[in-house]
Tab-separated table of C-alpha atoms in Angstrom:
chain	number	residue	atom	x	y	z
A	15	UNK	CA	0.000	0.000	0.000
A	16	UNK	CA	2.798	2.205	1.218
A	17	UNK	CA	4.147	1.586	-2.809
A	18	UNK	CA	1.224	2.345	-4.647
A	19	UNK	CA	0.480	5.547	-2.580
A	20	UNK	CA	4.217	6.745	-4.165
A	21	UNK	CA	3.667	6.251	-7.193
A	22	UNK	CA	2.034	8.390	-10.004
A	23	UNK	CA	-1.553	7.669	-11.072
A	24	UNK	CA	-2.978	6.748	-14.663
A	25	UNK	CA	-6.054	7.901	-13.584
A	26	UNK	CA	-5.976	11.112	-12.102
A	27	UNK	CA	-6.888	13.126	-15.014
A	28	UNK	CA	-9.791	11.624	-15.209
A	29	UNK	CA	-10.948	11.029	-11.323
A	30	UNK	CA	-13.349	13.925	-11.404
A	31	UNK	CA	-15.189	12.795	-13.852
A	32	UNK	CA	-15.654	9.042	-12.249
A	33	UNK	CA	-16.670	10.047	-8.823
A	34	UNK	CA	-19.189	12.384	-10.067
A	35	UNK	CA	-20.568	9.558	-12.169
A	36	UNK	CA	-21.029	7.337	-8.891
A	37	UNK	CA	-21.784	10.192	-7.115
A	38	UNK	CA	-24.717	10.684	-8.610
A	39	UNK	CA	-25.808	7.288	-8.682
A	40	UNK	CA	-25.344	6.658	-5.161
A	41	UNK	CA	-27.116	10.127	-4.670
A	42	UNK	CA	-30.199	9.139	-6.557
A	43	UNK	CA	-30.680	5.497	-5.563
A	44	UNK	CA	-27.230	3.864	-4.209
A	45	UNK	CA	-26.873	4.834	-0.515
A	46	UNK	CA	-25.064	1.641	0.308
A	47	UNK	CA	-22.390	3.534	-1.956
A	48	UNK	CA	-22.606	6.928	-0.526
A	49	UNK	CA	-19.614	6.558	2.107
A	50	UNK	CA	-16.346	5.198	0.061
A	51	UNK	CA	-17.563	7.677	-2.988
A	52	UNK	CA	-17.401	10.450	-0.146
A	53	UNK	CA	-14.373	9.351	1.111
A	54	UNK	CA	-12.616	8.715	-2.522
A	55	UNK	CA	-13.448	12.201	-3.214
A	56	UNK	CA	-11.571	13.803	-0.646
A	57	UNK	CA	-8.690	12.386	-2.651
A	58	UNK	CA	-9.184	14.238	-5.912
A	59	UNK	CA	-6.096	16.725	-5.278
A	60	UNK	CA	-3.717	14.044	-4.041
A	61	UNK	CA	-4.355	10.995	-6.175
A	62	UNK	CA	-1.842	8.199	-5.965
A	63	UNK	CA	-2.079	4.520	-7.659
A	64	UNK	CA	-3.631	3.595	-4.169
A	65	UNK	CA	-6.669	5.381	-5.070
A	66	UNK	CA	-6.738	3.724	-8.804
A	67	UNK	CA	-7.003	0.827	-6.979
A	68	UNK	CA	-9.916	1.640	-4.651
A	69	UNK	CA	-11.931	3.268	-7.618
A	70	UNK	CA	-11.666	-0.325	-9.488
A	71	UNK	CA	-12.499	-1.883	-6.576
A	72	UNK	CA	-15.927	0.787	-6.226
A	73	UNK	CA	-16.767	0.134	-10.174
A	74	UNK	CA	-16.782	-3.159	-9.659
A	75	UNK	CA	-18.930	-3.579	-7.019
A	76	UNK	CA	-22.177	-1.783	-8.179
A	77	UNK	CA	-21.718	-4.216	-11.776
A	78	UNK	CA	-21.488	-7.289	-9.378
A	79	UNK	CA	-24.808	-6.047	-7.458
A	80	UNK	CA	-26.751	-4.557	-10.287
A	81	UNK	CA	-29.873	-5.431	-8.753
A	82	UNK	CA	-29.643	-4.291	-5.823
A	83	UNK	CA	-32.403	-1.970	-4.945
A	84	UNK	CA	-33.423	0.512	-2.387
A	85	UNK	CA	-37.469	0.045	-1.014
A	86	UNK	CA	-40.186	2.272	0.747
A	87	UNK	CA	-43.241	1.977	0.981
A	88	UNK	CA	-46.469	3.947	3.114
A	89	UNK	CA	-50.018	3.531	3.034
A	90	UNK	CA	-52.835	5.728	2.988
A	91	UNK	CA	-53.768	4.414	6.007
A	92	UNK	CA	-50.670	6.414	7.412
A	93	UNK	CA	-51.782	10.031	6.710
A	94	UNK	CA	-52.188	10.882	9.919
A	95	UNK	CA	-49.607	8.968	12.081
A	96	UNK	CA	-46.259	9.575	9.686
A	97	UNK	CA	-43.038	11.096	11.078
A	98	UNK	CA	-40.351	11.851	10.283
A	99	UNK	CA	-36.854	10.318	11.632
A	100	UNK	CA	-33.740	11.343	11.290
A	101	UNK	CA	-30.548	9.172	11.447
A	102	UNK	CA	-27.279	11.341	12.311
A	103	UNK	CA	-23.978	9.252	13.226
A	104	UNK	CA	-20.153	10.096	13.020
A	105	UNK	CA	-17.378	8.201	12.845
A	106	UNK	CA	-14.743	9.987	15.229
A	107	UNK	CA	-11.172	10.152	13.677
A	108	UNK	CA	-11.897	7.047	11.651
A	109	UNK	CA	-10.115	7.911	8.255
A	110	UNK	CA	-6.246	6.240	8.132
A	111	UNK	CA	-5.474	9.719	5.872
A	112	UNK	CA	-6.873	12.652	8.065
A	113	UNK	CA	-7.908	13.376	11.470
A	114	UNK	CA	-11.235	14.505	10.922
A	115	UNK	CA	-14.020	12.703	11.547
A	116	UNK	CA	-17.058	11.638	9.232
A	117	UNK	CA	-20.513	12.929	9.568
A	118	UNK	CA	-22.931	10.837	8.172
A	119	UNK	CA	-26.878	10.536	8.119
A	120	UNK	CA	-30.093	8.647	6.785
A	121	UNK	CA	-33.667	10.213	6.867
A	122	UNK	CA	-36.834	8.885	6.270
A	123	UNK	CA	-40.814	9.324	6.681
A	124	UNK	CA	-42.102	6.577	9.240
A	125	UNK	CA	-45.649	4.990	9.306
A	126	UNK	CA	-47.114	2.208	11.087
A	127	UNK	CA	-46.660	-1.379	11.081
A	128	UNK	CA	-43.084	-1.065	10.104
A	129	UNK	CA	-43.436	1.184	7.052
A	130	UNK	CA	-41.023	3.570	6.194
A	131	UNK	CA	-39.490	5.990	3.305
A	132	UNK	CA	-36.216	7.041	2.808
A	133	UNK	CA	-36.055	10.587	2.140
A	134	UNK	CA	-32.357	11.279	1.532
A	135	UNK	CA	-28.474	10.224	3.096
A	136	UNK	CA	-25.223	11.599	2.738
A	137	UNK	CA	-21.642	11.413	4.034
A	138	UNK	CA	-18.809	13.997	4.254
A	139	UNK	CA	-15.724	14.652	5.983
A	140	UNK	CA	-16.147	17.460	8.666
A	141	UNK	CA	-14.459	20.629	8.587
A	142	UNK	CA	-12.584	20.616	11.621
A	143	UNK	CA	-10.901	18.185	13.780
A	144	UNK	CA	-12.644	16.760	16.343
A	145	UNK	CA	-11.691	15.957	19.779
A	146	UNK	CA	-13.227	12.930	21.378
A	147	UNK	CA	-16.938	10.954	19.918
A	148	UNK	CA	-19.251	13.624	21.746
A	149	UNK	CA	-18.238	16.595	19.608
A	150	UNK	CA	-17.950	14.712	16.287
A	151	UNK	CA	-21.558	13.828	17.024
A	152	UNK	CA	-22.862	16.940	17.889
A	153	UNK	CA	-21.182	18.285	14.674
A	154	UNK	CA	-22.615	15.475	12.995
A	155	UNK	CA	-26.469	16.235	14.103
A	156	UNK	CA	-26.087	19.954	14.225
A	157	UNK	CA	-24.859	19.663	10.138
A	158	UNK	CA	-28.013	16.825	9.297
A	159	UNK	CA	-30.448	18.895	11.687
A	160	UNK	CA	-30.317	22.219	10.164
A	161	UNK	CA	-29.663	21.265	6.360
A	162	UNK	CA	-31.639	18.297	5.771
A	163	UNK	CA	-34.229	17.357	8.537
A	164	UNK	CA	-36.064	20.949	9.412
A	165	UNK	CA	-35.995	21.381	5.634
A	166	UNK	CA	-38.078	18.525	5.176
A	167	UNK	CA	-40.410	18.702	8.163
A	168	UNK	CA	-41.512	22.508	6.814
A	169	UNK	CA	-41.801	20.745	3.221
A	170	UNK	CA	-44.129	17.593	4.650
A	171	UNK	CA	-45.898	20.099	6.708
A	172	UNK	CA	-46.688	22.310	4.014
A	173	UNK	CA	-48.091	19.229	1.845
A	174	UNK	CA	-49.688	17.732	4.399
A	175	UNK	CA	-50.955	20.932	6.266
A	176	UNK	CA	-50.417	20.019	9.869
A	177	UNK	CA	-47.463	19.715	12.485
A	178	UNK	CA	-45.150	16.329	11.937
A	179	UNK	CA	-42.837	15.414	14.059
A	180	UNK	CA	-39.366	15.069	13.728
A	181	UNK	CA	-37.751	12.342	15.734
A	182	UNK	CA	-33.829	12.716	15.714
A	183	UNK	CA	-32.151	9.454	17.147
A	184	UNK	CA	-28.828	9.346	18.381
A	185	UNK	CA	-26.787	6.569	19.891
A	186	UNK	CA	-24.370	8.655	22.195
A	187	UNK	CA	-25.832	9.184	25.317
A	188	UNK	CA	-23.065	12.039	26.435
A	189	UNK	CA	-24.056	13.950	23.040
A	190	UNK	CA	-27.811	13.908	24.270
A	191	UNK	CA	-27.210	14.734	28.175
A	192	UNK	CA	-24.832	17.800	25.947
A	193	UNK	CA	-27.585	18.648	24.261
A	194	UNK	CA	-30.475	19.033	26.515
A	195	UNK	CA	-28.302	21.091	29.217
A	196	UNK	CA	-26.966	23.847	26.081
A	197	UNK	CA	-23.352	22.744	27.557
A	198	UNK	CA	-20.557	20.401	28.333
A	199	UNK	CA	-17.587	21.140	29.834
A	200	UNK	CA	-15.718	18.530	28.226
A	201	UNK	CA	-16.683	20.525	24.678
A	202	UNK	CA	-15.545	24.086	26.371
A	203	UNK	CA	-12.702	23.861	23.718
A	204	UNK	CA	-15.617	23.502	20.696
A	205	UNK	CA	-14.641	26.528	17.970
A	206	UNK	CA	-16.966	29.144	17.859
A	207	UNK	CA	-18.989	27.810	15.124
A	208	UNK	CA	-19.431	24.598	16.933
A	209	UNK	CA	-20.040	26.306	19.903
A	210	UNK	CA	-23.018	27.870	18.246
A	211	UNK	CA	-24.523	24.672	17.104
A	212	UNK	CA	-24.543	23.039	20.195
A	213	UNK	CA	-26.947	26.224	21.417
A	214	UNK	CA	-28.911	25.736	18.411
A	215	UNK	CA	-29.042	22.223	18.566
A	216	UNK	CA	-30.014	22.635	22.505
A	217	UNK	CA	-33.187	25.611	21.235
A	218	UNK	CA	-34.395	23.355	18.528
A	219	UNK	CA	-35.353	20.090	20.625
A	220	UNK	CA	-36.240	22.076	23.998
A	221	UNK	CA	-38.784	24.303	21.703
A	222	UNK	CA	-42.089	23.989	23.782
A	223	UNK	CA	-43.758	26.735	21.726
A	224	UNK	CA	-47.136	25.160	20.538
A	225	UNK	CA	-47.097	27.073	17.107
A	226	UNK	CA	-50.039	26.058	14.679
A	227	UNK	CA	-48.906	23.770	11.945
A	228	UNK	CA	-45.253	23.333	13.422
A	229	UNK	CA	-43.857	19.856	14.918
A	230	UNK	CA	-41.920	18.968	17.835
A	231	UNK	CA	-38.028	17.523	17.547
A	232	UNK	CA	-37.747	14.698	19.879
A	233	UNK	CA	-34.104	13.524	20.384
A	234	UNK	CA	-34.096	9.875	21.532
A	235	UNK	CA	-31.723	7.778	22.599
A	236	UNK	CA	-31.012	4.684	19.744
A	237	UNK	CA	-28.742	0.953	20.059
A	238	UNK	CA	-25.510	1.163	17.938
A	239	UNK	CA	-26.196	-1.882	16.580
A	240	UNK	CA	-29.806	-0.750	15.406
A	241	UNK	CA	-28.827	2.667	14.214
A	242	UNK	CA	-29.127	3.424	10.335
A	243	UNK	CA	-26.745	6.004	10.087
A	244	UNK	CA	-23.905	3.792	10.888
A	245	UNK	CA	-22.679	2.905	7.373
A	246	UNK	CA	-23.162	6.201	6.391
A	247	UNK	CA	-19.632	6.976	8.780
A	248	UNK	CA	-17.288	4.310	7.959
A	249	UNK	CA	-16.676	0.941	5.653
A	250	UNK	CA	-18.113	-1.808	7.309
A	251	UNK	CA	-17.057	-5.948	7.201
A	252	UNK	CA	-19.201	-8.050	5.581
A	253	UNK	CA	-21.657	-9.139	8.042
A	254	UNK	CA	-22.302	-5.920	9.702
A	255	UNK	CA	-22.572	-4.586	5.916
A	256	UNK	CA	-25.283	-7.054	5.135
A	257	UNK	CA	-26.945	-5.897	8.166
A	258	UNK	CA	-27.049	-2.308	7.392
A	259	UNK	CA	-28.245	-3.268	3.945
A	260	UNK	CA	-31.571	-5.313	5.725
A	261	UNK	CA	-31.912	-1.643	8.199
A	262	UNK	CA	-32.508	0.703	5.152
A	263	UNK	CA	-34.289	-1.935	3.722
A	264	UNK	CA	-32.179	-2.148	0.809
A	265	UNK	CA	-32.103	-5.916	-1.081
A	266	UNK	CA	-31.622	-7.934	-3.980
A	267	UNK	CA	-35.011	-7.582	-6.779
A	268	UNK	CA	-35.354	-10.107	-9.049
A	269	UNK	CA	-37.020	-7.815	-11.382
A	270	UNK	CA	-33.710	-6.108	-12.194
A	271	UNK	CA	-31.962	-9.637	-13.613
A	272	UNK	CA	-35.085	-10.284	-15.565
A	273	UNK	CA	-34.623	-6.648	-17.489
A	274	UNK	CA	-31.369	-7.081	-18.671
């Protein structure tokens, strides 16, 4: 590895143009995919034969599980019970090339009996180092919070003309104690901008104004091992993969082989 990351690429000329390709797959329909595109992006400006390497590997994979396919599904009997939940995770100081963590997320539209919709994902490295797993997640929910789940909940409101709640579910119990009191010690050191999320973050789920049309933000506590947002942070093995896959409800269609 140590070789390949010396030596000149053949493909770095034309890099751009192959992540965006996956990157807008994986946007559109490919979430499973979402991560290692995020994180072979990053590389665009320093591309070694390392990272020729690891795009084969990612073109491969999606021809290997063409059919593959992302499912939601909600019912009319559902109108007035959906929610919305909200799936924000980070991997603290994960990456084996930087020391910044990954934020990562997964949203959908809950109904009952199990039904869900996903709504949207992403990944991205954060902008700042982070010190310990409490203020990568804060970052992490503060970042998915204000650009992607309040955006949505105003949308679904609007259409469906009534309050929906947003349910935000977190699986570090010293980034929700953080939270509710507006202030940690132990993130004293956050930057400014940081500093001001956490207060925002702190506002936006301790809100009991009882506007008309506008839902609560509940932020609940969530199992590692049954939160969504997981591979959305980090490359998984192969089992946990699989089970990540099963979460977002993401499996193999038999529809797709009979197509091509």
């Amino acid at each position: 590895e140590d070789k390949l990351m010396a030596e000149t690429s053949d493909l770095a000329p034309h890099a751009a143009s192959l992540i965006m390709k996956l990157m807008y797959g994986a946007r559109m329909a490919g979430p499973h995919l979402i991560t290692i595109i995020s994180k072979t992006s990053s590389r665009i400006t320093k591309w070694t034969k390392d990272d020729d390497r690891r795009l084969h590997r990612v073109y491969c994979y999606p021809f290997g599980a063409i059919n593959l396919t992302l499912h939601g599904c909600l019912s009319t009997a559902d109108l007035d019970e959906i929610v919305i939940v909200e799936w924000p995770d980070a991997d603290f100081c994960g990456d084996a090339t930087t020391t910044r963590s990954t934020s990562g997320y997964f949203l959908e539209i809950q109904g009952r009996e199990g039904r869900s919709f996903p709504i949207g994902w992403g990944s991205k490295k954060q902008g700042a180092t982070a010190r310990h797993t409490s203020e990568a997640e804060t970052i992490s929910l503060a970042s998915c919070l204000s650009m992607e789940a309040i955006p949505v909940q105003q949308l679904v409101q609007s259409i469906m003309r009534r309050a929906v709640e947003l349910k935000v579910m977190e699986d570090n119990m010293a980034t929700i104690i953080s939270i509710n009191k507006g202030y940690s010690p132990s993130l004293r050191s956050l930057k400014r901008h940081h500093k001001v999320s956490l207060g925002f973050l702190h506002e936006a789920v301790n809100d009991e104004r009882d506007d008309e049309g506008e839902g609560k933000i509940k932020l609940m506590k969530a199992a590692t091992v049954e939160h969504k947002g997981d591979m959305f942070t980090k490359e998984l093995d192969i089992p946990k993969f699989q089970a990540a896959l099963t979460m977002i409800k993401m499996y193999q269609d038999d529809r797709v082989d009979k197509q091509k």
